[in-house]
mmCIF file of C-alpha atoms in Angstrom:
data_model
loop_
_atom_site.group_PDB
_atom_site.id
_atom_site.type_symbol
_atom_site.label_atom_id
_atom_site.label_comp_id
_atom_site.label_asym_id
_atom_site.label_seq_id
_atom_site.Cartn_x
_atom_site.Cartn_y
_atom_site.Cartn_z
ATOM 1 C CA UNK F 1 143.327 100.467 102.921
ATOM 2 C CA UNK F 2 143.222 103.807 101.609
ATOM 3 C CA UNK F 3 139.687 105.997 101.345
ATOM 4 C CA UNK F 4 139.266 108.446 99.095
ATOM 5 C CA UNK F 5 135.874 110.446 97.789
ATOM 6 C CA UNK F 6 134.702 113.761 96.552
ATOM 7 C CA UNK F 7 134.948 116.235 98.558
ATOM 8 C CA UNK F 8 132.180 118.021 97.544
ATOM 9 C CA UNK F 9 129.671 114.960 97.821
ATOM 10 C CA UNK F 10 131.480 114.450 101.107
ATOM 11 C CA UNK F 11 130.208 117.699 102.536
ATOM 12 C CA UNK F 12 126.421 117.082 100.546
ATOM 13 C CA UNK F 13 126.098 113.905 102.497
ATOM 14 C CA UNK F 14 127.262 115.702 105.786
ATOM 15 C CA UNK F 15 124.985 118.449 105.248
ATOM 16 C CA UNK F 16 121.915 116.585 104.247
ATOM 17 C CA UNK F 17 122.684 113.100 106.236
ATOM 18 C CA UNK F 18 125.090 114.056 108.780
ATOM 19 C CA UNK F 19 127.582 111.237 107.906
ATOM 20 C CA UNK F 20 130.766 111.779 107.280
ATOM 21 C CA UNK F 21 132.725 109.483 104.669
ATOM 22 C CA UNK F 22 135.832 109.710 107.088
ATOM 23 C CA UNK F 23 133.653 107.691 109.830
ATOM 24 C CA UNK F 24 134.266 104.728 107.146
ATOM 25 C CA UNK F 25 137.598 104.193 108.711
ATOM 26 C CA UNK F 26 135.622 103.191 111.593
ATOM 27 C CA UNK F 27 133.188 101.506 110.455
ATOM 28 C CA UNK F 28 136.248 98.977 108.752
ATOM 29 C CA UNK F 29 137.725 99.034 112.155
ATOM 30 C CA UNK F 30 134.416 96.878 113.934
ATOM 31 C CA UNK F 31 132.815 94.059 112.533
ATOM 32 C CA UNK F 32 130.736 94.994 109.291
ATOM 33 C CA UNK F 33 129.342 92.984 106.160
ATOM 34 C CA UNK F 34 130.242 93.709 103.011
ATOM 35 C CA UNK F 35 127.956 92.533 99.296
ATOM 36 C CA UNK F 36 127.850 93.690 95.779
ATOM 37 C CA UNK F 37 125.647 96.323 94.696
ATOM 38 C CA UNK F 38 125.632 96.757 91.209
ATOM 39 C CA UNK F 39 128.381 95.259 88.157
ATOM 40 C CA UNK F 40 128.191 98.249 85.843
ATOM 41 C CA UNK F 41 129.663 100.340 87.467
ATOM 42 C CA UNK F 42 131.015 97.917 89.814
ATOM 43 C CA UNK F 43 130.292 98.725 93.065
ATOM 44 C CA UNK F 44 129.718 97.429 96.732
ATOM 45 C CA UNK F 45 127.608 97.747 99.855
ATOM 46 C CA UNK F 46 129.551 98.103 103.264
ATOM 47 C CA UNK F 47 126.951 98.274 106.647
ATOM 48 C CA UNK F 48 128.962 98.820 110.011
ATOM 49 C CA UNK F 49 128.366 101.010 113.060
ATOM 50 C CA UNK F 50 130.187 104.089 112.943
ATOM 51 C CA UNK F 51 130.147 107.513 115.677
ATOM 52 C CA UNK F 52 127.465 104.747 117.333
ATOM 53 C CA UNK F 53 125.159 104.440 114.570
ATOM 54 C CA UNK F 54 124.603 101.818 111.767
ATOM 55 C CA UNK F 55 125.451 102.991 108.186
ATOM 56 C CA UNK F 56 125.885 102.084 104.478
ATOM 57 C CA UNK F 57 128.293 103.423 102.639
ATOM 58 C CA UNK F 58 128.472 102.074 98.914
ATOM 59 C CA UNK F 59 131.774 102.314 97.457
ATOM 60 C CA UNK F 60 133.810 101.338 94.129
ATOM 61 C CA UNK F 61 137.606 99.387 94.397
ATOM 62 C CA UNK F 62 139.863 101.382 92.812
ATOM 63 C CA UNK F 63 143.757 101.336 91.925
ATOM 64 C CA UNK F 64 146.276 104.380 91.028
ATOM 65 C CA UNK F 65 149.826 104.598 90.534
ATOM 66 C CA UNK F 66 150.121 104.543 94.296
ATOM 67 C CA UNK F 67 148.073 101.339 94.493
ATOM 68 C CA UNK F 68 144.519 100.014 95.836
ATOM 69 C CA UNK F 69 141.861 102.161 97.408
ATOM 70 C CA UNK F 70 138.603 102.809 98.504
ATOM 71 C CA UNK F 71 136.192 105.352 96.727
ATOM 72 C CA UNK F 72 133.254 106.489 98.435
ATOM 73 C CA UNK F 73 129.746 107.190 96.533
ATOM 74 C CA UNK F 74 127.753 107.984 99.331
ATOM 75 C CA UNK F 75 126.921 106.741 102.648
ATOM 76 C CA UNK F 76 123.299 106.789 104.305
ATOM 77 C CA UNK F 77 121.479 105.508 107.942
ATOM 78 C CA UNK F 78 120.834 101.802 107.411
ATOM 79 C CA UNK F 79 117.227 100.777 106.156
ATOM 80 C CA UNK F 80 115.270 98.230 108.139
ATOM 81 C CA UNK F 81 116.207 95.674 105.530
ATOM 82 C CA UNK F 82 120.055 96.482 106.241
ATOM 83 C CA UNK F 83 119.795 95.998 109.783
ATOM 84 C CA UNK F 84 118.497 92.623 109.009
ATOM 85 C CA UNK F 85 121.020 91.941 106.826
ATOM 86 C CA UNK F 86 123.735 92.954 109.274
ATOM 87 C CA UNK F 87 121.999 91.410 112.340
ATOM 88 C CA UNK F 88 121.693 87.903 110.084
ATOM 89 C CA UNK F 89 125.421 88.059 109.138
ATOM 90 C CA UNK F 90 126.936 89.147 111.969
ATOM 91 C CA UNK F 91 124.843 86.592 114.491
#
């Protein structure tokens, strides 16, 4: 699937988090759990290792004239309660 985000976010999230959105690609390659976040806008949760680390990326389905992609929010180092979550679903 295509990923797509703002580029300036992209490089706030880099500079303040040190994650990349491109690592998503990654993270979608290895196992990883997936949940909704929120309905209004409707988004999702995706936690997965990526560059060796585990991270959440939340994320919106979208479509264009070219068809389906991903858009990235923002991404951040996976809480405590995440790594549960991933460790539970995973197992």
């Amino acid at each position: 699937m295509r990923i797509a985000w703002d580029e300036a976010k992209r490089q706030e999230v880099l500079r303040r988090r040190h994650i990349d959105f491109a690592v998503l690609h990654e993270v979608l390659s290895l196992p990883y759990v997936e949940g909704q976040r929120s309905e209004e806008p409707e988004q999702y949760w995706i936690i997965g290792f990526g560059q060796g680390r585990l991270l959440t990326f939340i994320v919106e389905y979208r479509q264009n004239t070219v068809g389906d992609y991903l858009w990235v929010v923002t991404a951040w180092h996976a809480t405590r309660q995440e790594q549960h979550t991933y460790e539970h679903e995973t197992r």
